[in-house]
mmCIF file of C-alpha atoms and ligand atoms in Angstrom:
data_model
loop_
_atom_site.group_PDB
_atom_site.id
_atom_site.type_symbol
_atom_site.label_atom_id
_atom_site.label_comp_id
_atom_site.label_asym_id
_atom_site.label_seq_id
_atom_site.Cartn_x
_atom_site.Cartn_y
_atom_site.Cartn_z
ATOM 1 C CA MET A 1 54.867 100.872 84.673
ATOM 2 C CA SER A 2 58.423 100.492 84.779
ATOM 3 C CA ASP A 3 60.317 102.622 87.422
ATOM 4 C CA LEU A 4 63.761 103.107 86.329
ATOM 5 C CA SER A 5 64.615 105.411 89.259
ATOM 6 C CA ALA A 6 67.433 103.440 90.695
ATOM 7 C CA PHE A 7 69.487 104.004 87.510
ATOM 8 C CA PRO A 8 71.452 107.162 88.000
ATOM 9 C CA ILE A 9 71.363 107.207 84.029
ATOM 10 C CA THR A 10 68.333 108.166 83.608
ATOM 11 C CA LYS A 11 68.516 111.405 85.918
ATOM 12 C CA ARG A 12 71.092 112.953 83.275
ATOM 13 C CA TRP A 13 68.922 110.837 80.468
ATOM 14 C CA PRO A 14 65.201 111.152 81.839
ATOM 15 C CA ALA A 15 63.179 108.128 80.192
ATOM 16 C CA GLN A 16 59.695 109.512 78.371
ATOM 17 C CA HIS A 17 58.596 106.334 78.099
ATOM 18 C CA PRO A 18 60.060 103.772 81.355
ATOM 19 C CA ASP A 19 58.578 100.350 79.883
ATOM 20 C CA ARG A 20 60.487 100.753 76.512
ATOM 21 C CA LEU A 21 63.364 100.071 75.920
ATOM 22 C CA GLN A 22 66.234 102.390 76.741
ATOM 23 C CA LEU A 23 68.707 103.359 74.173
ATOM 24 C CA TYR A 24 72.250 105.494 75.188
ATOM 25 C CA SER A 25 73.862 106.398 71.407
ATOM 26 C CA LEU A 26 75.086 107.996 68.996
ATOM 27 C CA PRO A 27 75.204 107.013 65.087
ATOM 28 C CA THR A 28 79.067 106.180 64.689
ATOM 29 C CA PRO A 29 79.290 102.641 63.242
ATOM 30 C CA ASN A 30 79.363 100.974 66.836
ATOM 31 C CA GLY A 31 76.450 102.924 68.005
ATOM 32 C CA VAL A 32 74.284 102.158 64.587
ATOM 33 C CA LYS A 33 74.936 98.104 65.109
ATOM 34 C CA VAL A 34 71.948 99.061 67.864
ATOM 35 C CA SER A 35 69.660 101.386 66.249
ATOM 36 C CA ILE A 36 69.562 99.238 63.330
ATOM 37 C CA MET A 37 69.239 96.004 65.191
ATOM 38 C CA LEU A 38 66.098 97.519 66.942
ATOM 39 C CA GLU A 39 64.629 99.115 63.827
ATOM 40 C CA GLU A 40 65.253 95.870 61.248
ATOM 41 C CA ILE A 41 63.256 93.888 64.830
ATOM 42 C CA GLY A 42 60.796 96.261 65.539
ATOM 43 C CA LEU A 43 60.664 96.712 69.328
ATOM 44 C CA PRO A 44 59.864 99.530 70.857
ATOM 45 C CA TYR A 45 62.285 102.158 71.828
ATOM 46 C CA GLU A 46 63.123 105.291 73.286
ATOM 47 C CA THR A 47 66.903 106.984 72.343
ATOM 48 C CA HIS A 48 69.095 109.560 74.173
ATOM 49 C CA LEU A 49 72.021 111.300 72.437
ATOM 50 C CA VAL A 50 75.271 111.145 74.176
ATOM 51 C CA ASP A 51 77.479 113.573 72.716
ATOM 52 C CA ILE A 52 80.932 111.878 72.743
ATOM 53 C CA GLY A 53 81.652 115.177 71.292
ATOM 54 C CA LYS A 54 81.198 116.590 74.583
ATOM 55 C CA ASN A 55 82.079 113.844 76.757
ATOM 56 C CA GLU A 56 79.287 113.110 77.452
ATOM 57 C CA SER A 57 79.913 109.469 77.745
ATOM 58 C CA TRP A 58 82.665 110.104 80.491
ATOM 59 C CA THR A 59 80.644 111.494 82.558
ATOM 60 C CA PRO A 60 79.365 110.258 86.309
ATOM 61 C CA GLU A 61 75.564 109.733 85.007
ATOM 62 C CA PHE A 62 76.569 107.204 82.023
ATOM 63 C CA LEU A 63 79.719 105.938 83.559
ATOM 64 C CA SER A 64 77.008 104.247 86.118
ATOM 65 C CA LEU A 65 75.561 102.435 83.451
ATOM 66 C CA ASN A 66 78.853 101.694 81.328
ATOM 67 C CA PRO A 67 82.169 101.971 82.795
ATOM 68 C CA ASN A 68 83.921 102.018 80.198
ATOM 69 C CA GLY A 69 82.837 105.628 79.306
ATOM 70 C CA LYS A 70 81.476 104.483 75.370
ATOM 71 C CA ILE A 71 78.576 104.790 73.369
ATOM 72 C CA PRO A 72 76.026 102.359 72.765
ATOM 73 C CA ALA A 73 74.613 101.182 76.402
ATOM 74 C CA MET A 74 71.191 100.485 77.171
ATOM 75 C CA ILE A 75 68.619 99.246 79.718
ATOM 76 C CA ASP A 76 65.735 96.417 79.263
ATOM 77 C CA PRO A 77 62.713 97.442 81.583
ATOM 78 C CA ASP A 78 61.517 94.222 80.377
ATOM 79 C CA GLY A 79 65.338 92.357 80.585
ATOM 80 C CA PRO A 80 65.338 88.289 81.576
ATOM 81 C CA GLY A 81 62.990 87.743 84.537
ATOM 82 C CA GLY A 82 60.690 90.791 83.939
ATOM 83 C CA LYS A 83 63.797 92.652 85.250
ATOM 84 C CA PRO A 84 65.660 95.771 84.127
ATOM 85 C CA LEU A 85 68.533 94.798 82.703
ATOM 86 C CA PRO A 86 71.572 96.913 81.713
ATOM 87 C CA LEU A 87 74.384 96.054 78.810
ATOM 88 C CA PHE A 88 77.159 97.877 76.937
ATOM 89 C CA GLU A 89 79.175 96.040 74.236
ATOM 90 C CA SER A 90 77.449 96.567 71.284
ATOM 91 C CA GLY A 91 78.260 92.687 70.738
ATOM 92 C CA ALA A 92 77.018 91.887 73.579
ATOM 93 C CA ILE A 93 73.361 94.034 72.819
ATOM 94 C CA LEU A 94 73.151 92.951 69.998
ATOM 95 C CA LEU A 95 73.138 89.063 71.040
ATOM 96 C CA TYR A 96 70.632 89.777 73.614
ATOM 97 C CA LEU A 97 68.082 91.545 71.526
ATOM 98 C CA ALA A 98 68.776 88.417 68.861
ATOM 99 C CA GLU A 99 67.909 86.116 71.971
ATOM 100 C CA LYS A 100 65.377 88.380 73.189
ATOM 101 C CA THR A 101 62.646 88.247 70.046
ATOM 102 C CA GLY A 102 63.995 84.951 68.444
ATOM 103 C CA LYS A 103 65.816 87.046 65.520
ATOM 104 C CA PHE A 104 68.756 86.984 62.957
ATOM 105 C CA LEU A 105 70.615 84.742 64.744
ATOM 106 C CA PRO A 106 69.940 81.100 63.004
ATOM 107 C CA THR A 107 68.610 78.428 65.901
ATOM 108 C CA ASP A 108 70.872 75.760 64.576
ATOM 109 C CA PRO A 109 73.507 75.580 66.995
ATOM 110 C CA ALA A 110 76.138 75.392 64.480
ATOM 111 C CA ARG A 111 74.844 78.238 62.391
ATOM 112 C CA ARG A 112 74.720 80.025 65.575
ATOM 113 C CA TYR A 113 78.071 79.844 67.262
ATOM 114 C CA GLU A 114 79.384 80.505 63.288
ATOM 115 C CA THR A 115 77.198 83.900 63.430
ATOM 116 C CA ILE A 116 78.573 84.427 67.304
ATOM 117 C CA GLN A 117 81.548 83.921 65.580
ATOM 118 C CA TRP A 118 81.064 86.247 62.896
ATOM 119 C CA VAL A 119 80.138 89.098 65.365
ATOM 120 C CA PHE A 120 83.295 88.655 67.526
ATOM 121 C CA PHE A 121 85.644 88.347 64.390
ATOM 122 C CA GLN A 122 84.266 92.271 64.133
ATOM 123 C CA MET A 123 84.442 93.226 67.554
ATOM 124 C CA ALA A 124 87.800 92.077 68.104
ATOM 125 C CA ALA A 125 89.381 92.874 64.590
ATOM 126 C CA ILE A 126 87.088 95.043 62.274
ATOM 127 C CA GLY A 127 85.991 97.283 64.832
ATOM 128 C CA PRO A 128 89.502 98.058 66.509
ATOM 129 C CA MET A 129 91.428 98.259 63.186
ATOM 130 C CA PHE A 130 88.897 99.984 61.200
ATOM 131 C CA GLY A 131 88.732 102.282 64.542
ATOM 132 C CA GLN A 132 92.961 102.679 64.583
ATOM 133 C CA VAL A 133 92.379 103.865 60.555
ATOM 134 C CA GLY A 134 90.325 106.266 61.363
ATOM 135 C CA PHE A 135 92.495 107.786 64.326
ATOM 136 C CA PHE A 136 95.692 108.200 62.380
ATOM 137 C CA HIS A 137 93.590 108.882 58.994
ATOM 138 C CA LYS A 138 91.031 111.104 58.967
ATOM 139 C CA PHE A 139 91.899 112.693 62.878
ATOM 140 C CA ALA A 140 94.312 114.111 65.896
ATOM 141 C CA GLY A 141 96.688 110.873 64.434
ATOM 142 C CA ARG A 142 96.819 112.319 61.119
ATOM 143 C CA GLU A 143 98.976 115.460 62.604
ATOM 144 C CA TYR A 144 101.385 112.204 63.500
ATOM 145 C CA GLU A 145 105.083 112.908 61.478
ATOM 146 C CA ASP A 146 105.597 108.737 61.608
ATOM 147 C CA LYS A 147 103.359 106.672 59.560
ATOM 148 C CA ARG A 148 104.133 103.478 60.628
ATOM 149 C CA PRO A 149 101.262 103.587 63.102
ATOM 150 C CA LEU A 150 99.190 104.357 59.416
ATOM 151 C CA GLU A 151 100.726 101.758 57.602
ATOM 152 C CA ARG A 152 100.143 99.013 60.111
ATOM 153 C CA TYR A 153 96.291 99.457 60.521
ATOM 154 C CA VAL A 154 96.248 100.353 56.716
ATOM 155 C CA ASN A 155 97.659 96.745 55.895
ATOM 156 C CA GLU A 156 95.651 95.022 58.687
ATOM 157 C CA SER A 157 92.258 96.168 57.804
ATOM 158 C CA LYS A 158 93.123 95.664 54.002
ATOM 159 C CA ARG A 159 94.042 91.958 55.284
ATOM 160 C CA LEU A 160 90.607 92.145 57.294
ATOM 161 C CA LEU A 161 88.533 93.152 54.305
ATOM 162 C CA GLY A 162 90.579 90.285 52.543
ATOM 163 C CA VAL A 163 89.014 87.900 54.622
ATOM 164 C CA LEU A 164 85.518 89.364 54.527
ATOM 165 C CA GLU A 165 86.121 89.671 50.425
ATOM 166 C CA SER A 166 86.549 85.807 50.493
ATOM 167 C CA HIS A 167 84.176 84.622 52.719
ATOM 168 C CA LEU A 168 81.395 86.618 50.730
ATOM 169 C CA ALA A 169 82.228 84.544 48.001
ATOM 170 C CA GLY A 170 79.042 83.229 46.582
ATOM 171 C CA ARG A 171 77.134 84.467 49.985
ATOM 172 C CA GLN A 172 74.490 86.872 49.501
ATOM 173 C CA TRP A 173 75.659 87.101 53.638
ATOM 174 C CA ILE A 174 77.848 86.428 55.640
ATOM 175 C CA MET A 175 75.256 83.382 56.824
ATOM 176 C CA ASP A 176 74.653 82.626 53.033
ATOM 177 C CA ASP A 177 71.367 83.163 52.495
ATOM 178 C CA GLU A 178 70.217 84.124 55.657
ATOM 179 C CA TYR A 179 70.477 88.021 56.997
ATOM 180 C CA THR A 180 72.121 88.029 60.743
ATOM 181 C CA ILE A 181 73.557 90.352 63.124
ATOM 182 C CA ALA A 182 76.953 89.201 61.868
ATOM 183 C CA ASP A 183 75.875 91.899 58.903
ATOM 184 C CA ILE A 184 74.138 93.754 61.501
ATOM 185 C CA ALA A 185 77.951 94.480 63.170
ATOM 186 C CA THR A 186 80.299 95.141 59.727
ATOM 187 C CA LEU A 187 77.884 96.584 57.710
ATOM 188 C CA GLY A 188 78.162 100.346 59.620
ATOM 189 C CA TRP A 189 82.349 99.535 60.291
ATOM 190 C CA VAL A 190 82.846 99.172 56.301
ATOM 191 C CA ARG A 191 80.253 102.173 55.193
ATOM 192 C CA ASN A 192 82.650 104.070 57.555
ATOM 193 C CA LEU A 193 86.002 103.221 56.220
ATOM 194 C CA ILE A 194 85.352 104.468 52.840
ATOM 195 C CA GLY A 195 82.736 106.766 53.677
ATOM 196 C CA PHE A 196 83.714 108.733 56.366
ATOM 197 C CA TYR A 197 87.337 108.583 57.293
ATOM 198 C CA GLY A 198 87.964 108.588 53.335
ATOM 199 C CA ALA A 199 89.635 105.223 53.454
ATOM 200 C CA GLY A 200 88.775 103.615 50.618
ATOM 201 C CA ASP A 201 92.062 104.406 48.479
ATOM 202 C CA LEU A 202 94.031 103.573 50.956
ATOM 203 C CA VAL A 203 92.500 100.024 51.192
ATOM 204 C CA ASP A 204 92.231 99.702 47.874
ATOM 205 C CA TYR A 205 88.633 99.260 48.429
ATOM 206 C CA ALA A 206 87.954 99.219 44.382
ATOM 207 C CA SER A 207 89.691 95.980 44.090
ATOM 208 C CA LEU A 208 87.025 93.903 45.993
ATOM 209 C CA LYS A 209 84.062 93.092 44.201
ATOM 210 C CA ASN A 210 82.290 90.488 47.345
ATOM 211 C CA VAL A 211 81.740 93.346 50.200
ATOM 212 C CA PRO A 212 81.042 96.531 47.894
ATOM 213 C CA ALA A 213 77.945 94.366 46.940
ATOM 214 C CA TRP A 214 77.320 93.438 50.308
ATOM 215 C CA LEU A 215 77.399 96.909 51.799
ATOM 216 C CA GLU A 216 74.952 97.741 48.779
ATOM 217 C CA ARG A 217 72.627 95.110 49.656
ATOM 218 C CA GLY A 218 72.749 95.778 53.550
ATOM 219 C CA LEU A 219 72.463 99.779 52.721
ATOM 220 C CA ALA A 220 69.379 99.382 50.590
ATOM 221 C CA ARG A 221 67.080 97.815 53.133
ATOM 222 C CA PRO A 222 65.196 100.725 55.121
ATOM 223 C CA ALA A 223 65.869 99.687 58.502
ATOM 224 C CA VAL A 224 69.655 99.950 58.166
ATOM 225 C CA GLN A 225 68.898 103.411 56.088
ATOM 226 C CA ARG A 226 66.877 104.586 59.277
ATOM 227 C CA GLY A 227 68.953 102.755 62.041
ATOM 228 C CA LEU A 228 72.184 104.713 60.354
ATOM 229 C CA ASP A 229 71.150 107.812 61.489
ATOM 230 C CA ILE A 230 69.287 107.002 65.025
ATOM 231 C CA PRO A 231 69.512 109.366 67.614
ATOM 232 C CA GLN A 232 69.678 111.735 65.563
ATOM 233 C CA ARG A 233 72.179 114.069 65.894
ATOM 234 C CA PRO A 234 71.007 117.816 66.232
HETATM 235 N N1 GSH B 1 83.613 98.053 71.973
HETATM 236 C C1 GSH B 1 82.321 98.685 71.884
HETATM 237 C C2 GSH B 1 83.363 100.205 71.892
HETATM 238 C C3 GSH B 1 82.082 100.800 71.656
HETATM 239 C C4 GSH B 1 83.305 102.368 71.536
HETATM 240 O O1 GSH B 1 84.320 102.355 70.996
HETATM 241 N N2 GSH B 1 82.553 103.712 70.894
HETATM 242 C C5 GSH B 1 82.832 105.051 70.617
HETATM 243 C C6 GSH B 1 82.183 106.133 69.572
HETATM 244 S S1 GSH B 1 82.048 104.794 68.345
HETATM 245 C C7 GSH B 1 82.438 105.886 71.992
HETATM 246 O O2 GSH B 1 81.711 105.484 72.691
HETATM 247 N N3 GSH B 1 83.383 107.277 71.973
HETATM 248 C C8 GSH B 1 84.176 107.436 73.267
HETATM 249 C C9 GSH B 1 85.034 107.666 73.632
HETATM 250 O O3 GSH B 1 85.912 107.298 73.545
HETATM 251 O O4 GSH B 1 85.272 109.533 74.918
HETATM 252 C C10 GSH B 1 81.217 98.647 71.346
HETATM 253 O O5 GSH B 1 81.183 98.036 70.727
HETATM 254 O O6 GSH B 1 79.973 99.174 72.503
#
């Protein structure tokens, strides 16, 4: 039986099954990357809902696991060397889980780096830019009189979607026929931009062909559908 008592986060979010991977999350575009991945690989895990609307990610217990105060974060009781491994940053978690299970990351070295490149593209560009569109179009920034920030993030998001659109021409997935962590990282963000953020018109989503077809393929996967709702909001 694993002992996770050394991790202060388990005081606020106790582990019922300390032998299972512990996921601290919420179904946001960053959170669902990990829940989709966990559903895809079928590793047993336990979820803990961290309500960011109530600032729970800024509590001392959560900050002890992720000093950056953001979901998702995890503890794998069976990490490298059989020791518990705490981890934050969704991209790092995806890479870790892919390497742990040998799934959704090509083994060929060149293709492996290419996949990681697209994961970084999501982490460094798609996520932050789409997130700013959310802030300035849907959330508090909507009230700002100066529309230049919104314009800038919309234009940048449009450009990034264009990069994906060109890359996906003639491809089923970001890595050709192989569904990988690059797709898992990116699907939830595109879905959110045109869904929850309601920014489809702003970024002229209707003019795209390859991205919507890829998104539809991704959303048709049962593990993606399940992962999008984990942990379930109350
Ligand atoms: N780069 C981080 C970003 C995580 C992130 O921004 N999480 C958001 C939810 S999608 C969050 O926890 N926000 C809470 C807050 O800032 O108060 C990752 O990919 O893990």
